[in-house]
Short mmCIF file of N, CA and C in Angstrom, two decimals:
data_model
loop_
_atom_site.label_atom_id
_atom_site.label_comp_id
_atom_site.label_asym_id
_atom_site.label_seq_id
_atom_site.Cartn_x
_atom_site.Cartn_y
_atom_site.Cartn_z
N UNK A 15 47.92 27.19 -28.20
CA UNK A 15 46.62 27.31 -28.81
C UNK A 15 45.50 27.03 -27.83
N UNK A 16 46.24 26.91 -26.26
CA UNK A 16 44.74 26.76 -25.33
C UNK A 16 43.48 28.11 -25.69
N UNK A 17 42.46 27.59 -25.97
CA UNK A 17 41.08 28.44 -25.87
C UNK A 17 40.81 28.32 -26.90
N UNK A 18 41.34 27.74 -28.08
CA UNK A 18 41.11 27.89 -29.35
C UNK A 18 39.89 27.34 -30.02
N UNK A 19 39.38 26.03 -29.22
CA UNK A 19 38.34 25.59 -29.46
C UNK A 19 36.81 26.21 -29.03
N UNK A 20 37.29 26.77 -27.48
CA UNK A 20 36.10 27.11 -27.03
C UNK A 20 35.84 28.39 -28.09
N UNK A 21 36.34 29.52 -28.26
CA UNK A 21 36.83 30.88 -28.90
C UNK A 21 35.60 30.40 -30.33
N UNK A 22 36.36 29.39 -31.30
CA UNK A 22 35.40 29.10 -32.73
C UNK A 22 34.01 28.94 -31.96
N UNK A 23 34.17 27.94 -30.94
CA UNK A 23 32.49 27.77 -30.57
C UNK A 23 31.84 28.89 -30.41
N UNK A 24 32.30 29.97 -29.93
CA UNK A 24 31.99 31.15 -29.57
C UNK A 24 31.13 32.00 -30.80
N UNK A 25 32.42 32.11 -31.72
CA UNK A 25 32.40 32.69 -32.96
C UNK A 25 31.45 32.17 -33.46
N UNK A 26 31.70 31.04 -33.85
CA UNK A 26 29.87 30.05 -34.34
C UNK A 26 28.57 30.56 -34.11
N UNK A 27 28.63 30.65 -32.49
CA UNK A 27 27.25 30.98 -31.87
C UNK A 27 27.21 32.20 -32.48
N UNK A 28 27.91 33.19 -32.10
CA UNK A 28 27.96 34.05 -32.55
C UNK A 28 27.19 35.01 -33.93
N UNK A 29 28.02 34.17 -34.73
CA UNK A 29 27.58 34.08 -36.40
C UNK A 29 26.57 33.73 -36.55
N UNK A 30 26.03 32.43 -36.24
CA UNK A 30 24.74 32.24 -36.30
C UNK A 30 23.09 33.11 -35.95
N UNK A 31 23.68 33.45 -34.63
CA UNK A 31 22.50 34.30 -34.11
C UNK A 31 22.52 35.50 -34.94
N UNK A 32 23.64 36.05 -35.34
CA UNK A 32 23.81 37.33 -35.92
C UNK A 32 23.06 37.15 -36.83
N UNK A 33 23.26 36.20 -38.02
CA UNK A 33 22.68 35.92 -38.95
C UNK A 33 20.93 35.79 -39.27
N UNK A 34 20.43 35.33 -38.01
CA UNK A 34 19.39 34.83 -37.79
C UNK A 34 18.49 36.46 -37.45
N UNK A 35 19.60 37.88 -37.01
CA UNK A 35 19.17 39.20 -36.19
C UNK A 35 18.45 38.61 -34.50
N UNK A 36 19.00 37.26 -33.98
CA UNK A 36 19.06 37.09 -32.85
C UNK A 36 20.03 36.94 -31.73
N UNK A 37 21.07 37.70 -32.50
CA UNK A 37 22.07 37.67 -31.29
C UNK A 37 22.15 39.61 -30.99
N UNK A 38 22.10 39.40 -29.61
CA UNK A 38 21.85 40.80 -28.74
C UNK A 38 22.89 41.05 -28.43
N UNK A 39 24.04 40.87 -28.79
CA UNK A 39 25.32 41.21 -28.11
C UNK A 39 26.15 39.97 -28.22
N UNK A 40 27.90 40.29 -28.08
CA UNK A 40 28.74 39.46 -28.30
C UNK A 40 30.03 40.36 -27.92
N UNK A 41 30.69 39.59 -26.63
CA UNK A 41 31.79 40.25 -26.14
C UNK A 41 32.95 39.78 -26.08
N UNK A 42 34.59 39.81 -27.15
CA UNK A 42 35.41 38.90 -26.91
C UNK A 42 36.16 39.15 -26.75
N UNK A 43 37.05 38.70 -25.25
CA UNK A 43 37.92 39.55 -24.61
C UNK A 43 39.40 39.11 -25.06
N UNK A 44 39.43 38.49 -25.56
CA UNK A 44 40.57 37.53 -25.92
C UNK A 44 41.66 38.47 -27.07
N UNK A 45 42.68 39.12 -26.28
CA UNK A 45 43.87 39.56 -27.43
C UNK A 45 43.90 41.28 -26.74
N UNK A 46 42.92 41.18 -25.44
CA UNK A 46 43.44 42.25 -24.94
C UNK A 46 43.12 43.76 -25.15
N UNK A 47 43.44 44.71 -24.88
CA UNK A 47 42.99 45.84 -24.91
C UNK A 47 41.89 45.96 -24.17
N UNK A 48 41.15 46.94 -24.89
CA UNK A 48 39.69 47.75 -24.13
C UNK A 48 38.88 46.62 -24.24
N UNK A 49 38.83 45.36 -24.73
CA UNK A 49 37.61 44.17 -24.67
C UNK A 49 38.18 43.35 -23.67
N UNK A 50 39.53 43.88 -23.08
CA UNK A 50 40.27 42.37 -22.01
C UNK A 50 39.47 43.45 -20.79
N UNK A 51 38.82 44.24 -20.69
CA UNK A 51 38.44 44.93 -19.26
C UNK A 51 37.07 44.92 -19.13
N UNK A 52 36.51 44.90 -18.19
CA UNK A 52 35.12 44.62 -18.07
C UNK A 52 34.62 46.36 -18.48
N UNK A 53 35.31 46.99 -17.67
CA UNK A 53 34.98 48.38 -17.65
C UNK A 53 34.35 49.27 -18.58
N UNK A 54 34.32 48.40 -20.26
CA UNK A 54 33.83 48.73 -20.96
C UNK A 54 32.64 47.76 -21.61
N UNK A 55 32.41 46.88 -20.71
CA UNK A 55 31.37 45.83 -20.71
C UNK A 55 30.07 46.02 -21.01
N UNK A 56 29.24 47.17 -20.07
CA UNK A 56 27.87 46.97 -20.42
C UNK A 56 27.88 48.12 -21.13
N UNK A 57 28.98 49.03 -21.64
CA UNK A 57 28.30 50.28 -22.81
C UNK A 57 28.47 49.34 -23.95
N UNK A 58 29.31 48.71 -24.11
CA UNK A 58 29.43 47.47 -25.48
C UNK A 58 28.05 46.87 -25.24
N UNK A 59 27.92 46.10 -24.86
CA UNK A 59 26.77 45.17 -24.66
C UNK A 59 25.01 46.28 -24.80
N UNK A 60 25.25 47.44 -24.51
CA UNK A 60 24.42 48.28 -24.35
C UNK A 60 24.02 48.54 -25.96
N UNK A 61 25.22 49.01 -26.51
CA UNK A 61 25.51 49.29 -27.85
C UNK A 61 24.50 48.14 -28.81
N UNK A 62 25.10 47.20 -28.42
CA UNK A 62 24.49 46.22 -29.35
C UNK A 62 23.30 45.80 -29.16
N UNK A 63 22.48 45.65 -28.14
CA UNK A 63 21.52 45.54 -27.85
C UNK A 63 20.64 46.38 -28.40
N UNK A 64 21.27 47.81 -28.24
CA UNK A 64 19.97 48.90 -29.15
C UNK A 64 19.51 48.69 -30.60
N UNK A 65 21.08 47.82 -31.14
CA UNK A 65 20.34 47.58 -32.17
C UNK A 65 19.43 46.60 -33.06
N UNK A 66 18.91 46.35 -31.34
CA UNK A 66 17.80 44.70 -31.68
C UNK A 66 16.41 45.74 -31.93
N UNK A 67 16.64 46.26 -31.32
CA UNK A 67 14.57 47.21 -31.11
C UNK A 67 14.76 48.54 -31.19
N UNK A 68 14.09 48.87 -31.84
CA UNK A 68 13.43 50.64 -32.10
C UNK A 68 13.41 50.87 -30.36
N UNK A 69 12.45 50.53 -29.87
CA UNK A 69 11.84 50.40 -28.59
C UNK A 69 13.23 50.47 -27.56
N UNK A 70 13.89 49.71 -27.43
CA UNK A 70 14.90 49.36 -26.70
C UNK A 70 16.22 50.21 -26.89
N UNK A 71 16.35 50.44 -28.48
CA UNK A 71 17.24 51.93 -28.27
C UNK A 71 16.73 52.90 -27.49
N UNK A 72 15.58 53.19 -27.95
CA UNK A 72 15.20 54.51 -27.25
C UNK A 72 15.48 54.10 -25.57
N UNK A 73 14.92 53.37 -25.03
CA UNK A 73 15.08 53.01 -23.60
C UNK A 73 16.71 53.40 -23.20
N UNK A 74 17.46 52.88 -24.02
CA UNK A 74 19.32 53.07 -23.69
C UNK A 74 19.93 54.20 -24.12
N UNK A 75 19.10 54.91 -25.10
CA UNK A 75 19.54 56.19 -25.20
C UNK A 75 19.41 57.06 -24.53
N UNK A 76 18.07 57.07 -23.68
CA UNK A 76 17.13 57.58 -22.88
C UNK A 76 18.31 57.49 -21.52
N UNK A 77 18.40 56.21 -21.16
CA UNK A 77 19.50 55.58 -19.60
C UNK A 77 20.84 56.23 -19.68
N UNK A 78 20.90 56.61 -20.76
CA UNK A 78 22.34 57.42 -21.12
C UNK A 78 22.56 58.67 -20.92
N UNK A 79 21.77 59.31 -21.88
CA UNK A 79 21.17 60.56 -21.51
C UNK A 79 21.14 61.15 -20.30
N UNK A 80 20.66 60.26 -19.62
CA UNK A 80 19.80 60.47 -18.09
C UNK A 80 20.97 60.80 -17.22
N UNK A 81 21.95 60.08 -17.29
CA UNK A 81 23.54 60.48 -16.46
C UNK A 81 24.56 60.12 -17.43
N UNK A 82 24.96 61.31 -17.71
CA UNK A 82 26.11 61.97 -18.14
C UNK A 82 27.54 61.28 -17.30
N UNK A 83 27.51 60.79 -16.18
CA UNK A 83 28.76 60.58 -15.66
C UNK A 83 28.47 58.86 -15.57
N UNK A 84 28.07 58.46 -16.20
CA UNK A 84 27.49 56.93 -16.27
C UNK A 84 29.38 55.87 -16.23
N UNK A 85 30.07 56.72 -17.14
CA UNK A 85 31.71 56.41 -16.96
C UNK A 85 32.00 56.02 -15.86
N UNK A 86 31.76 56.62 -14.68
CA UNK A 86 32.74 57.06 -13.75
C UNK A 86 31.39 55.88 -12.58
N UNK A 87 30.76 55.30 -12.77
CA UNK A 87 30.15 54.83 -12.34
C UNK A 87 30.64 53.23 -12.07
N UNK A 88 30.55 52.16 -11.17
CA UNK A 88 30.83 50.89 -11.26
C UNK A 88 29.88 50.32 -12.42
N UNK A 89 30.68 48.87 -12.60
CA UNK A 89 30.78 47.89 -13.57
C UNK A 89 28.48 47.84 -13.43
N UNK A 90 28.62 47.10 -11.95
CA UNK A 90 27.17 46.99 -11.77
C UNK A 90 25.86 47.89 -12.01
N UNK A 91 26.26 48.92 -11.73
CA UNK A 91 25.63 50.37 -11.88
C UNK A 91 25.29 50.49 -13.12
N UNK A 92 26.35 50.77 -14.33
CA UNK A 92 26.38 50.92 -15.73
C UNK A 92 25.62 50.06 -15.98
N UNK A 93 25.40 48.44 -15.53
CA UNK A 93 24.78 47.30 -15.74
C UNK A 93 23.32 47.71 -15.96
N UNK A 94 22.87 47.88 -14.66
CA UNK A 94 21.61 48.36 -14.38
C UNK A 94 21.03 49.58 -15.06
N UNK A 95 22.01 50.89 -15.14
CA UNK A 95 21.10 51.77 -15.65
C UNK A 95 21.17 51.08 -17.22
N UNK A 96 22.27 51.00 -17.66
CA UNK A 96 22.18 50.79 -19.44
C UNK A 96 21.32 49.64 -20.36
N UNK A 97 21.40 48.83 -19.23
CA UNK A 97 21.18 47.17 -19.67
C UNK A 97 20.02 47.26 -19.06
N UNK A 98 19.80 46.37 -17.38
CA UNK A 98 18.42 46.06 -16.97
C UNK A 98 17.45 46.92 -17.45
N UNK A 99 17.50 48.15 -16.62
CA UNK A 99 16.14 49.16 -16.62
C UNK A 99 15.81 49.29 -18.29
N UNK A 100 16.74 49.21 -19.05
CA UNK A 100 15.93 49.47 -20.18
C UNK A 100 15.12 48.44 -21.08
N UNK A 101 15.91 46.93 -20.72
CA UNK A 101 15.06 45.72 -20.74
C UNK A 101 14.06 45.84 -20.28
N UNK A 102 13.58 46.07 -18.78
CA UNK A 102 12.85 46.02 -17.52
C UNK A 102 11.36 47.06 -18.41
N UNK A 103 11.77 47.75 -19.22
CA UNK A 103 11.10 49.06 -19.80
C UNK A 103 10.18 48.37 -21.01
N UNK A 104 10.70 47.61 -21.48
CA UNK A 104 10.11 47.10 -22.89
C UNK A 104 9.02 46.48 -22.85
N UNK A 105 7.86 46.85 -23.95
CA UNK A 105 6.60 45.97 -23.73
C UNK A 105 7.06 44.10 -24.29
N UNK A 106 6.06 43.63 -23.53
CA UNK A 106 5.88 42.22 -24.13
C UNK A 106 6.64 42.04 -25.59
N UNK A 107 5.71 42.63 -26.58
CA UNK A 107 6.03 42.59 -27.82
C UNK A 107 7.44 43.06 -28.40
N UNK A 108 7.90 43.72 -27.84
CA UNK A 108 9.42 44.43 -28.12
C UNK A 108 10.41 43.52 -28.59
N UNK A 109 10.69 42.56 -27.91
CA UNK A 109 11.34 41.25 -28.37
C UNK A 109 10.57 40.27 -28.31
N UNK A 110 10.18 39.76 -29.60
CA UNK A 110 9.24 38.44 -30.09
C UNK A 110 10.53 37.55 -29.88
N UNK A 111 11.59 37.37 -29.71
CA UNK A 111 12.13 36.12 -29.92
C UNK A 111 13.57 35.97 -29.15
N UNK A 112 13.83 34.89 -28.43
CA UNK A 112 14.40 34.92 -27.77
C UNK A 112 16.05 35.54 -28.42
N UNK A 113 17.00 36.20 -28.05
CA UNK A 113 18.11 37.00 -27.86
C UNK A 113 19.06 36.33 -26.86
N UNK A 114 20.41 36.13 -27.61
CA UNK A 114 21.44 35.46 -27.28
C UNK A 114 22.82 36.66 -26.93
N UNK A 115 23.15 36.53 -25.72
CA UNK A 115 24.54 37.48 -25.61
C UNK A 115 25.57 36.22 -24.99
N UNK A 116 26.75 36.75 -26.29
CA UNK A 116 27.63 35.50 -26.42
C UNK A 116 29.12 36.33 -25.61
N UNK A 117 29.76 36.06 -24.63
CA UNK A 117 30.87 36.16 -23.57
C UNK A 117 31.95 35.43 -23.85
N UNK A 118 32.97 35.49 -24.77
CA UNK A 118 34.20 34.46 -24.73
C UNK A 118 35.33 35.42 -24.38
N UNK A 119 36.02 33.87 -23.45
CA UNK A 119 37.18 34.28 -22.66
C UNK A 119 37.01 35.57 -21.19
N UNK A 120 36.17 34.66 -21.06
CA UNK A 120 35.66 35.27 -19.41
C UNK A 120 36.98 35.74 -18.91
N UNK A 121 37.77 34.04 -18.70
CA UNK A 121 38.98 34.42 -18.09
C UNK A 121 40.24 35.35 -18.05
N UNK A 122 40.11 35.59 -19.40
CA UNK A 122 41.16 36.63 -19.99
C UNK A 122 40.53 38.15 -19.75
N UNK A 123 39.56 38.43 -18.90
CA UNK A 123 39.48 39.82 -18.18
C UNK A 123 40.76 39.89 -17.41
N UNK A 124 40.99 41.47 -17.13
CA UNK A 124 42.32 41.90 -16.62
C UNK A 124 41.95 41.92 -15.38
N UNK A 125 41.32 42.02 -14.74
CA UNK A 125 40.89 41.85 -13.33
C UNK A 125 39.85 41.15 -12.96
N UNK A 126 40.68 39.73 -12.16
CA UNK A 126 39.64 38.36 -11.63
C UNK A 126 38.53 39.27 -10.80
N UNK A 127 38.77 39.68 -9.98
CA UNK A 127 38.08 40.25 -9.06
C UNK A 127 36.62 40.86 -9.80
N UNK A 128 36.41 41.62 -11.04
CA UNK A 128 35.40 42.12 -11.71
C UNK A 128 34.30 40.75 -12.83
N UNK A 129 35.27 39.27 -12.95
CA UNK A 129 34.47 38.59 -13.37
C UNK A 129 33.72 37.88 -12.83
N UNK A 130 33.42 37.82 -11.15
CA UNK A 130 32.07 37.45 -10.75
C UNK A 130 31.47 38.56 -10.83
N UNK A 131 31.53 39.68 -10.83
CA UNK A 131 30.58 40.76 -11.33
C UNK A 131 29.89 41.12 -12.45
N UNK A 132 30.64 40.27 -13.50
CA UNK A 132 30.23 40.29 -14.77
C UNK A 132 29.33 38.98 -14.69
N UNK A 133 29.31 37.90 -14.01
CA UNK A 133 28.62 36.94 -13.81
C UNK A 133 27.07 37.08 -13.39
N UNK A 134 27.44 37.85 -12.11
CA UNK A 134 26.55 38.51 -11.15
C UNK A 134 25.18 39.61 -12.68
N UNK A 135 25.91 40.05 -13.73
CA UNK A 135 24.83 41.11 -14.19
C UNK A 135 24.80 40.37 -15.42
N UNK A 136 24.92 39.25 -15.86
CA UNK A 136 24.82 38.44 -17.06
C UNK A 136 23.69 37.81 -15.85
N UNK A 137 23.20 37.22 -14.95
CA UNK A 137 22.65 36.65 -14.23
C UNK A 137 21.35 37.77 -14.17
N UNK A 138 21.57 38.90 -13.86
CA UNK A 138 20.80 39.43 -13.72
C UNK A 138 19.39 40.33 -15.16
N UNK A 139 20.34 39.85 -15.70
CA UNK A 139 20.11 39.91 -16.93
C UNK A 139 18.83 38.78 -17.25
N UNK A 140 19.13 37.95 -17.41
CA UNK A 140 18.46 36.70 -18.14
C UNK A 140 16.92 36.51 -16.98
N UNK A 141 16.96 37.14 -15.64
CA UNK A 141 15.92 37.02 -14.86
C UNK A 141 14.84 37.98 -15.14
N UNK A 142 15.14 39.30 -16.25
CA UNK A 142 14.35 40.27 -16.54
C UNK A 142 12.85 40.13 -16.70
N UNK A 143 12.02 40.15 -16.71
CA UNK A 143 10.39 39.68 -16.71
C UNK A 143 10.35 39.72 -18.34
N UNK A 144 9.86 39.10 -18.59
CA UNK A 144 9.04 38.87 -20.30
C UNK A 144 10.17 39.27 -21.21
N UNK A 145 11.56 38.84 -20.97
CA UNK A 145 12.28 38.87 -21.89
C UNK A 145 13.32 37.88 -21.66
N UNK A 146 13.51 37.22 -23.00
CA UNK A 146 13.91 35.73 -23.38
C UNK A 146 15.25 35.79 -23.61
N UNK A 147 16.22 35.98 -22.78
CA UNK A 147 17.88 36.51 -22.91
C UNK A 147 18.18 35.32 -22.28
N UNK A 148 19.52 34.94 -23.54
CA UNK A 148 20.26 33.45 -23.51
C UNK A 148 22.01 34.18 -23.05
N UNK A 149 22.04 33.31 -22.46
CA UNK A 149 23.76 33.69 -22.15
C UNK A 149 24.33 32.74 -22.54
N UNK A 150 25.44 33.07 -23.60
CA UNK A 150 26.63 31.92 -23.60
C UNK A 150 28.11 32.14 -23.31
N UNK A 151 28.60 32.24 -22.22
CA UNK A 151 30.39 32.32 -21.77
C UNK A 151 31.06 31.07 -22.00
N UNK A 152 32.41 31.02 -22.30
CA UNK A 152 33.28 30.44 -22.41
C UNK A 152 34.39 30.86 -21.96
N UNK A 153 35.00 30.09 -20.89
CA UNK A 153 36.25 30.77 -19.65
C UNK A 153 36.76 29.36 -19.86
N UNK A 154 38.47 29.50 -19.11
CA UNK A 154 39.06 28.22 -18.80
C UNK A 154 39.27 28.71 -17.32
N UNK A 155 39.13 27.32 -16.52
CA UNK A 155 38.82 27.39 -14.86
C UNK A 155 40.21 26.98 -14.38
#
């Protein structure tokens, strides 16, 4: 039952923000498949995010649109066009309130090598100008 505690904490946060329409995303890799790989990381995270803002879909629909081979692209790349630039795009007002993206079981990605990269654009993330993005991961070290 190792992770079991961190995992509910997860779920909690989770629930809560959802509840509140302040959670921007929630990724849980835990049990494998297409959520144990990063590779499908920022179109998930992309996904959910659009559906915080009118404004901000359009921005990710728009980043999508824009390249067609966005797949075949690295982890970081997808990051940037799907995620940053369309944050980076949003007026002030777009998100009144701060937005939580919740990460459990970092560790249980299928390839170590891609979760400082996922670190690296959760980081890059939260530095966006005039937008209030909370990160919460839970990994065992």
């Amino acid at each position: 039952m190792a992770g079991t505690g961190k995992s509910t904490i997860a779920l909690t946060i989770a629930r809560e923000y959802s509840d509140k329409k302040r959670l921007g995303a929630s990724f849980f890799s835990r049990g494998g498949g297409d959520l144990a790989s990063t590779r499908k990381f920022a179109a998930t995270v992309a996904v959910q995010l659009a559906e915080t803002s009118p404004e901000l879909c359009r921005h990710i629909a728009d980043a999508a649109a824009s390249s067609r081979r966005i797949h075949g692209l690295g982890l970081y790349d997808q990051w940037e066009k799907l995620v940053l630039q369309p944050l980076a795009q949003l007026d002030r007002e777009a998100l009144p309130h701060p937005l939580v993206v919740v990460v459990d079981a970092l560790d249980e990605c299928d390839n170590n090598d891609d979760v400082s990269l996922l670190i690296r654009c959760l980081a890059a993330a939260v530095t966006v100008e005039h937008v209030n993005l909370k990160v919460f991961v839970t990994t065992h070290l």
